[in-house]
XYZ file of C-alpha atoms in Angstrom:
532
model
C -17.581 64.185 9.528
C -17.702 64.805 5.821
C -20.380 62.967 3.520
C -19.440 59.939 2.137
C -20.663 61.214 -2.300
C -21.342 57.350 -1.967
C -24.314 57.471 -0.025
C -27.022 57.486 -1.654
C -29.172 59.947 1.323
C -28.662 63.836 0.772
C -29.343 64.608 4.355
C -28.192 63.700 7.689
C -28.280 63.803 11.222
C -25.318 64.962 14.088
C -25.780 62.420 16.900
C -22.394 64.122 19.240
C -19.393 64.091 17.136
C -20.790 61.132 14.079
C -22.910 62.352 11.526
C -25.368 59.526 10.717
C -27.030 59.508 7.063
C -31.047 59.346 7.008
C -30.398 55.745 5.548
C -27.770 55.175 8.790
C -30.439 56.412 11.288
C -33.024 54.382 9.732
C -31.055 50.621 9.580
C -29.640 51.900 13.664
C -33.267 52.360 14.721
C -33.738 48.544 12.686
C -31.590 47.048 14.767
C -32.228 48.574 18.436
C -35.244 47.065 17.313
C -34.073 43.926 16.478
C -31.770 43.595 19.385
C -34.451 44.509 21.865
C -36.746 41.210 19.975
C -34.246 39.284 20.428
C -33.610 39.956 23.606
C -37.872 39.380 24.554
C -37.016 36.249 22.741
C -33.883 34.909 24.456
C -35.863 35.917 27.996
C -39.082 33.907 26.832
C -36.747 30.840 25.511
C -35.045 30.808 28.976
C -38.397 30.726 30.929
C -39.261 27.468 28.337
C -36.075 26.158 29.097
C -37.405 25.862 32.821
C -40.096 23.106 31.777
C -37.425 21.602 28.880
C -33.851 21.769 29.057
C -33.824 19.968 25.425
C -35.302 23.412 24.030
C -31.714 24.527 24.445
C -29.930 22.572 21.780
C -31.004 19.726 19.315
C -31.015 16.514 20.839
C -28.530 15.256 18.337
C -25.942 17.572 19.822
C -23.894 17.790 16.327
C -24.166 13.639 15.687
C -25.393 12.616 12.417
C -27.511 8.903 12.807
C -25.995 6.834 10.417
C -26.962 3.802 8.782
C -25.013 0.907 10.798
C -22.968 -0.493 7.920
C -22.396 -4.637 8.577
C -19.443 -5.027 10.061
C -18.653 -8.521 8.387
C -19.426 -11.246 6.278
C -21.147 -9.463 3.210
C -19.949 -10.791 -0.535
C -16.105 -9.948 -1.645
C -15.977 -6.362 -3.475
C -13.929 -6.330 -5.871
C -12.214 -2.783 -6.951
C -12.867 -0.983 -10.376
C -11.249 -1.961 -12.935
C -9.351 0.671 -15.432
C -8.541 -1.265 -18.658
C -5.531 -0.405 -21.522
C -7.158 0.816 -24.635
C -5.377 1.052 -28.543
C -1.678 0.580 -26.659
C -2.740 3.106 -23.919
C -3.822 3.025 -20.298
C -4.683 6.362 -19.665
C -6.464 7.639 -16.134
C -6.402 9.873 -13.834
C -5.448 9.087 -10.073
C -6.609 11.388 -6.712
C -4.878 11.266 -3.234
C -6.812 13.075 -0.737
C -8.884 11.733 2.636
C -11.553 10.109 2.759
C -14.544 8.715 5.257
C -14.404 4.278 5.033
C -16.288 2.114 6.650
C -14.957 -0.926 7.736
C -14.780 -3.556 10.768
C -17.732 -2.051 12.147
C -15.580 1.189 12.410
C -15.895 4.600 10.546
C -12.386 6.108 9.452
C -10.837 9.282 7.548
C -8.096 8.554 5.647
C -5.555 9.338 3.151
C -6.979 7.326 0.051
C -6.568 6.613 -3.926
C -10.472 7.697 -5.475
C -11.785 7.745 -2.310
C -11.180 3.756 -1.391
C -9.504 1.311 -0.715
C -8.097 -0.299 -2.707
C -7.434 1.952 -5.662
C -8.374 1.336 -8.754
C -7.090 -2.367 -10.426
C -4.945 -1.175 -13.524
C -5.249 -4.101 -16.125
C -2.591 -3.742 -19.396
C -0.372 -5.737 -21.289
C 3.289 -5.913 -22.047
C 5.132 -3.377 -24.997
C 1.508 -0.784 -23.716
C 2.145 2.378 -21.974
C 0.459 3.655 -18.399
C -0.021 7.097 -17.988
C -1.464 8.934 -15.010
C -2.233 12.308 -14.160
C -1.632 12.791 -10.325
C -4.052 14.778 -8.287
C -2.637 15.593 -4.669
C -5.598 16.684 -2.396
C -4.086 15.884 0.764
C -3.541 19.420 2.486
C -0.396 21.404 3.407
C 2.413 19.556 5.456
C 2.535 21.157 8.659
C 6.026 19.991 9.879
C 9.341 20.636 8.124
C 12.311 18.601 6.975
C 13.820 17.181 9.426
C 17.548 16.944 10.088
C 17.535 12.931 10.052
C 15.538 12.215 7.000
C 15.146 8.894 8.561
C 12.648 10.070 10.810
C 8.609 9.852 8.952
C 7.653 13.363 8.367
C 5.444 15.654 5.778
C 2.835 12.841 5.191
C 1.555 14.561 2.825
C 4.163 14.601 0.131
C 3.638 11.157 -2.166
C 4.788 9.703 -5.397
C 3.648 6.769 -7.123
C 5.664 3.192 -7.920
C 4.917 0.693 -10.242
C 5.615 -2.856 -7.836
C 7.525 -5.070 -9.736
C 7.591 -3.625 -12.964
C 10.627 -3.966 -15.741
C 10.738 -0.006 -16.329
C 12.708 2.756 -16.356
C 12.983 4.400 -12.890
C 13.858 8.008 -14.349
C 11.882 11.322 -15.523
C 8.152 10.942 -15.236
C 8.200 6.647 -15.039
C 8.446 5.031 -11.998
C 10.892 7.117 -10.601
C 10.396 7.241 -6.816
C 12.980 10.309 -6.357
C 9.748 12.674 -6.960
C 8.281 14.653 -4.583
C 4.210 15.394 -5.526
C 3.203 18.117 -3.102
C 0.154 18.338 -1.581
C -2.664 21.150 -4.459
C -0.643 20.336 -7.446
C -1.169 17.384 -9.980
C 1.497 15.572 -11.704
C 2.227 13.395 -14.901
C 3.020 9.645 -15.471
C 4.540 7.865 -18.251
C 5.180 4.375 -17.424
C 6.051 1.940 -20.379
C 6.448 -1.852 -20.834
C 9.040 -4.015 -22.481
C 7.169 -5.970 -25.450
C 8.519 -8.686 -23.413
C 7.293 -8.251 -20.102
C 6.694 -10.734 -17.871
C 2.496 -11.350 -17.140
C 1.092 -11.435 -14.006
C -0.007 -9.575 -10.878
C 2.294 -6.420 -9.845
C 0.627 -3.663 -7.666
C 1.229 0.013 -7.251
C 1.523 2.159 -4.171
C 3.259 5.856 -2.617
C 6.821 5.567 -2.232
C 8.216 8.737 -0.892
C 10.776 8.687 1.910
C 9.064 10.204 4.925
C 5.484 9.431 4.231
C 5.179 6.033 2.460
C 4.423 4.094 5.341
C 1.726 6.540 6.807
C -0.202 6.153 3.114
C -0.008 2.852 2.863
C -1.241 1.585 6.003
C -4.096 4.188 5.300
C -4.903 1.516 1.930
C -3.529 3.591 -0.721
C -2.360 0.496 -2.696
C -4.125 -0.913 -6.226
C -3.364 -3.638 -7.981
C -1.917 -3.471 -11.471
C -2.715 -6.871 -14.223
C -0.189 -7.453 -17.114
C -2.562 -9.558 -18.961
C -1.731 -12.821 -21.267
C 0.174 -15.364 -18.698
C -1.056 -19.072 -18.503
C -3.041 -17.578 -22.307
C -2.807 -21.846 -22.865
C -3.817 -23.739 -19.747
C -7.313 -24.061 -20.815
C -7.366 -25.130 -16.490
C -6.691 -21.346 -15.506
C -8.603 -19.580 -18.417
C -11.482 -21.528 -16.985
C -11.181 -20.819 -13.319
C -12.916 -17.527 -12.207
C -10.503 -14.653 -11.297
C -10.554 -13.130 -7.827
C -8.413 -10.311 -6.581
C -7.601 -10.881 -2.698
C -4.986 -7.731 -1.367
C -4.545 -8.045 1.605
C -4.201 -5.722 4.088
C -3.337 -4.522 7.900
C -6.165 -1.706 9.381
C -4.307 0.691 12.501
C -6.427 3.516 13.442
C -5.854 5.339 16.559
C -8.859 6.828 18.642
C -9.725 9.458 16.251
C -9.950 6.499 13.678
C -6.944 8.029 11.465
C -3.351 7.288 11.070
C -1.754 11.165 12.017
C 1.436 9.592 14.073
C 4.234 6.775 12.998
C 3.320 5.979 16.910
C 0.029 4.485 15.132
C 1.645 2.613 13.359
C 5.429 1.416 14.607
C 4.008 -0.991 17.962
C 4.041 -4.691 17.341
C 1.170 -4.595 18.557
C -1.023 -2.060 16.337
C -3.151 -3.420 13.788
C -6.412 -4.277 14.518
C -7.949 -5.911 12.525
C -6.901 -7.744 8.557
C -8.612 -7.331 5.553
C -9.237 -8.314 2.653
C -10.420 -5.737 -0.322
C -11.063 -3.602 2.218
C -13.408 -5.330 3.840
C -12.998 -7.317 7.219
C -13.957 -11.246 6.829
C -15.852 -10.854 3.527
C -17.702 -14.417 2.222
C -16.158 -15.359 -1.280
C -18.677 -18.180 -2.985
C -17.926 -21.329 -5.004
C -19.709 -23.938 -5.989
C -18.474 -27.370 -5.100
C -15.764 -28.748 -7.292
C -14.942 -25.840 -8.597
C -11.701 -23.905 -9.534
C -11.028 -20.375 -9.009
C -7.823 -18.495 -9.251
C -7.049 -16.319 -6.361
C -4.641 -13.513 -6.971
C -3.246 -12.579 -4.022
C -1.416 -9.366 -2.840
C 0.024 -8.726 0.375
C -0.475 -4.752 0.545
C 0.428 -5.004 3.980
C 2.887 -1.941 5.967
C 4.459 -4.627 8.039
C 4.069 -7.696 8.998
C 4.346 -11.285 7.240
C 0.889 -13.283 6.883
C 0.659 -17.515 6.902
C -2.181 -18.757 4.890
C -4.431 -21.487 5.583
C -7.771 -22.832 4.037
C -9.530 -24.786 6.334
C -9.537 -28.465 4.740
C -8.037 -27.659 1.657
C -5.088 -27.197 -0.414
C -3.571 -24.045 -2.075
C -1.634 -24.581 -5.107
C 0.506 -21.945 -6.872
C 1.032 -21.110 -10.065
C 2.784 -17.926 -10.049
C 5.523 -15.559 -7.825
C 5.703 -11.772 -7.381
C 4.235 -11.641 -11.106
C 6.230 -14.559 -12.734
C 4.888 -17.936 -13.755
C 5.942 -21.083 -12.244
C 6.710 -24.244 -14.659
C 5.602 -26.466 -12.496
C 2.295 -26.247 -10.084
C 3.427 -26.065 -6.215
C 0.818 -27.619 -4.113
C 0.972 -26.509 -0.251
C -0.812 -26.688 2.934
C -0.132 -22.788 3.666
C 1.147 -19.650 2.114
C 3.839 -17.908 4.075
C 3.370 -14.026 2.004
C 5.471 -10.749 2.886
C 4.755 -7.226 2.750
C 4.978 -6.776 -1.230
C 4.660 -10.137 -2.235
C 2.243 -11.924 -4.249
C 0.875 -14.851 -4.940
C -1.402 -16.407 -7.830
C -3.005 -19.711 -6.465
C -5.479 -22.210 -7.417
C -8.515 -23.216 -5.670
C -10.728 -26.490 -6.035
C -13.473 -26.599 -3.916
C -14.432 -29.152 -1.685
C -17.846 -30.326 -0.428
C -20.956 -27.999 0.415
C -19.719 -25.859 3.905
C -17.565 -22.863 5.198
C -14.224 -23.182 5.235
C -12.567 -20.040 7.069
C -9.199 -18.396 5.196
C -7.096 -17.684 8.219
C -3.986 -15.503 8.668
C -2.406 -18.510 11.375
C -0.013 -17.821 13.981
C 3.811 -17.286 12.274
C 6.971 -16.383 14.244
C 9.290 -13.309 12.382
C 11.060 -12.348 15.761
C 7.538 -10.952 16.854
C 3.841 -12.770 16.048
C 2.102 -12.373 12.805
C -0.901 -10.863 12.966
C -3.539 -13.185 12.941
C -7.380 -14.125 12.094
C -9.937 -14.302 10.013
C -9.633 -12.918 6.797
C -12.510 -14.543 4.575
C -15.181 -17.171 5.200
C -15.505 -19.516 1.572
C -18.824 -20.995 1.614
C -19.371 -23.813 -1.570
C -23.011 -24.441 -2.588
C -25.250 -25.091 -5.221
C -24.706 -27.017 -8.192
C -21.407 -29.242 -8.312
C -18.982 -28.464 -11.168
C -16.471 -30.202 -12.841
C -13.023 -28.336 -12.933
C -9.678 -30.001 -13.156
C -6.341 -28.207 -12.328
C -3.715 -28.505 -14.495
C -1.186 -31.380 -14.805
C 1.990 -29.485 -15.981
C 2.349 -25.248 -17.036
C 4.720 -23.905 -19.799
C 8.379 -23.181 -18.887
C 9.160 -20.427 -17.042
C 9.787 -17.172 -18.780
C 13.017 -16.218 -17.818
C 16.185 -17.953 -17.767
C 18.064 -19.749 -15.105
C 20.900 -17.863 -14.635
C 24.291 -20.058 -14.480
C 26.908 -19.821 -13.004
C 28.952 -18.722 -16.309
C 27.409 -15.435 -16.493
C 27.829 -13.739 -13.102
C 29.901 -10.466 -13.405
C 30.356 -9.597 -10.120
C 28.947 -10.290 -6.635
C 28.117 -8.258 -3.520
C 26.815 -8.533 0.129
C 24.466 -6.212 1.871
C 24.390 -6.487 5.640
C 20.763 -5.536 7.071
C 20.819 -4.423 10.726
C 19.036 -2.462 13.616
C 19.533 -1.081 16.803
C 17.015 -1.021 19.745
C 16.577 0.028 23.057
C 17.490 -2.457 26.213
C 14.076 -2.610 26.448
C 12.800 -3.301 23.119
C 8.592 -3.607 24.023
C 8.822 0.235 26.115
C 10.945 1.532 23.618
C 10.107 4.763 21.962
C 9.989 4.286 18.283
C 12.831 7.223 18.030
C 15.149 4.998 20.283
C 15.208 2.290 17.260
C 18.004 2.512 14.224
C 17.735 0.376 10.664
C 20.295 0.266 8.541
C 22.294 -1.867 5.674
C 26.292 -1.713 5.841
C 25.717 -0.097 9.240
C 24.096 3.208 7.465
C 21.274 4.584 7.231
C 19.378 5.307 3.836
C 20.679 9.095 2.182
C 19.022 10.377 -1.111
C 21.694 12.094 -1.982
C 24.735 9.340 -1.561
C 24.918 5.994 -4.523
C 25.662 2.968 -2.192
C 26.073 1.123 -5.311
C 27.072 1.499 -9.153
C 26.271 -1.785 -12.147
C 26.992 -1.465 -15.149
C 24.083 -1.858 -17.917
C 24.036 -5.349 -18.827
C 26.055 -7.122 -15.800
C 24.664 -10.597 -14.072
C 25.529 -10.116 -10.380
C 24.952 -12.426 -8.083
C 24.248 -10.478 -4.103
C 24.163 -11.671 -0.640
C 22.048 -10.426 1.423
C 22.951 -10.995 5.109
C 20.273 -10.577 8.123
C 22.609 -10.064 11.175
C 19.009 -8.193 13.534
C 18.318 -10.007 16.507
C 15.212 -9.520 16.118
C 13.597 -9.095 13.440
C 13.010 -10.807 9.732
C 13.186 -8.797 6.909
C 12.101 -8.614 3.420
C 14.558 -7.490 0.876
C 12.992 -5.321 -2.127
C 14.939 -4.367 -5.040
C 12.690 -1.662 -7.799
C 13.218 -2.263 -11.431
C 14.708 -6.101 -12.145
C 13.356 -8.918 -10.811
C 15.952 -11.421 -9.236
C 16.157 -14.671 -9.215
C 16.795 -16.864 -5.693
C 19.172 -20.040 -5.331
C 19.947 -20.716 -1.529
C 18.717 -19.725 1.745
C 20.790 -20.130 4.572
C 23.065 -21.851 3.171
C 21.084 -24.193 1.174
C 20.687 -24.344 -2.331
C 16.859 -24.197 -3.594
C 16.028 -27.361 -5.753
C 14.652 -25.032 -8.256
C 16.081 -21.591 -8.486
C 13.118 -19.181 -8.005
C 12.065 -15.627 -9.559
C 11.303 -12.740 -7.294
C 11.479 -9.113 -6.559
C 10.807 -9.272 -2.500
C 12.315 -12.352 -0.294
C 12.487 -12.585 3.205
C 15.566 -12.516 4.682
C 15.515 -14.479 8.377
C 16.960 -12.879 11.423
C 19.917 -13.850 13.406
C 22.099 -14.483 10.796
C 19.595 -14.997 7.751
C 21.052 -15.337 4.045
C 19.555 -15.382 0.403
C 21.490 -15.917 -2.407
C 19.792 -14.327 -5.818
C 21.256 -13.785 -8.813
C 19.611 -10.700 -11.197
C 20.367 -9.224 -15.034
C 20.905 -5.484 -14.701
C 18.744 -5.226 -18.564
C 17.967 -2.250 -20.280
C 17.814 0.485 -17.923
C 19.709 2.984 -16.705
C 19.063 5.384 -13.668
C 18.806 5.838 -9.778
C 16.165 3.184 -8.099
C 15.801 1.925 -4.642
C 16.315 -0.707 -2.522
C 14.645 -1.244 0.708
C 13.448 -3.178 3.295
C 9.599 -3.754 2.778
C 8.741 -3.969 6.323
C 7.803 0.049 5.419
C 8.593 0.935 9.404
C 11.624 -0.743 8.700
C 12.575 1.320 5.362
C 10.975 4.164 6.717
C 13.612 4.706 9.311
C 16.360 4.103 7.328
C 16.806 0.610 5.899
C 17.205 1.669 2.065
C 20.305 2.108 -0.484
C 20.439 3.432 -3.660
C 21.551 1.912 -7.075
C 22.465 3.071 -9.870
C 22.701 1.210 -13.643
C 24.774 3.005 -15.721
C 26.593 2.745 -19.597
C 29.804 2.235 -20.009
């Protein structure tokens, strides 16, 4: 063997056919010594192990002890707030895995900024939202399927400003974008100066992965400030944000397969702001404003506050023209309701999700405990509200009409079926991102009829970019037409008629069922608004 000129030794030794330098020989000798010493130590350890088996391995077996976290009944915690400055809300959002402790369970799931919900974003009409979104999820483990309405590639993401009247194109509220793992992306959404003020939200909308990500807790609120600024009873009320979610997980505390979500009994429990049954404190006679966001991935919730009435002042970020008192609030996935609550006598009251039949039972159970205590307050509910911000759409404005039919197929033994045996359709078609399903002229004012022929489930119709005014439900005209961006369409022939103005923005956006299992499996279409 030729001497390595990089070796610092000048002499070498030959052993058999191998030439060793002095340094290598000494190193070999040291290694033999270590091996011999290690053998002796191992022998001694095994002798000792005869007396105590615990010496073989750490008693913790690799488990790290953790301080127990109370499963429930902790004070309500609201998400971090990020505000606009000088007309711009400039921020970052990191998408990645994070550990979560909730309801006595330790989860490892996808998140915004390591928490659930993500930060609350507060801005004003006319301002711009700028986000640098970093996707720190690992690479996808699967290829794009032939049938795009089979859930897939769970680590692709994007950003949807739900309910915003904003551009659906470019780097704005464009849900056709793909934000792949390992990259950062810029988002810039500018709101019109006359945008409605109220409660909105954000979530992923990448077809194939949105359901998995939302069910993991990738949701967050956006508050467009300034509504009811001239109503002293509302401005004096303490504001609370309540983000409702369904908590699901597999045996490993993760959400990695669609089977974790699809059974109608999949929900383990309900949560508010990522907490199981938190405590909301009030004083007797106090009025609070609750901004309630149903960010659940799948189900309606029927909210019931023990021995208290609820007073609605806005739906889906749009002010009502009058207070609506109610005993219970039905809120579908994607919907928001701004509610005034006036506390009664001192005591503890349950906020529950009450039983509700949406074709299958909605999840039920405790959402929060309301603890009323302390010195009484003399606060009033408003008698009157300012006029609603959007003008009613009259018959004379209508420039066109359309009808959409929601339907589904299922195996004969529905409860025993695998998710791949189900199909969800609009007008008999599954979603195809390369197909334009509806073309609407910019400035058109249309009346749409949505019919649900599905025998088994109610559906939640949602459309991007422009809100709509519901004028009738199941053939009955509403006494006061109601502005929404999401509405329940009941099963077995249920029908909703609404009117909408297609204003300001051209481009391609989506309409779909906001029961995200259904959207993911095909119940979505494209709309293109074009300038003639």
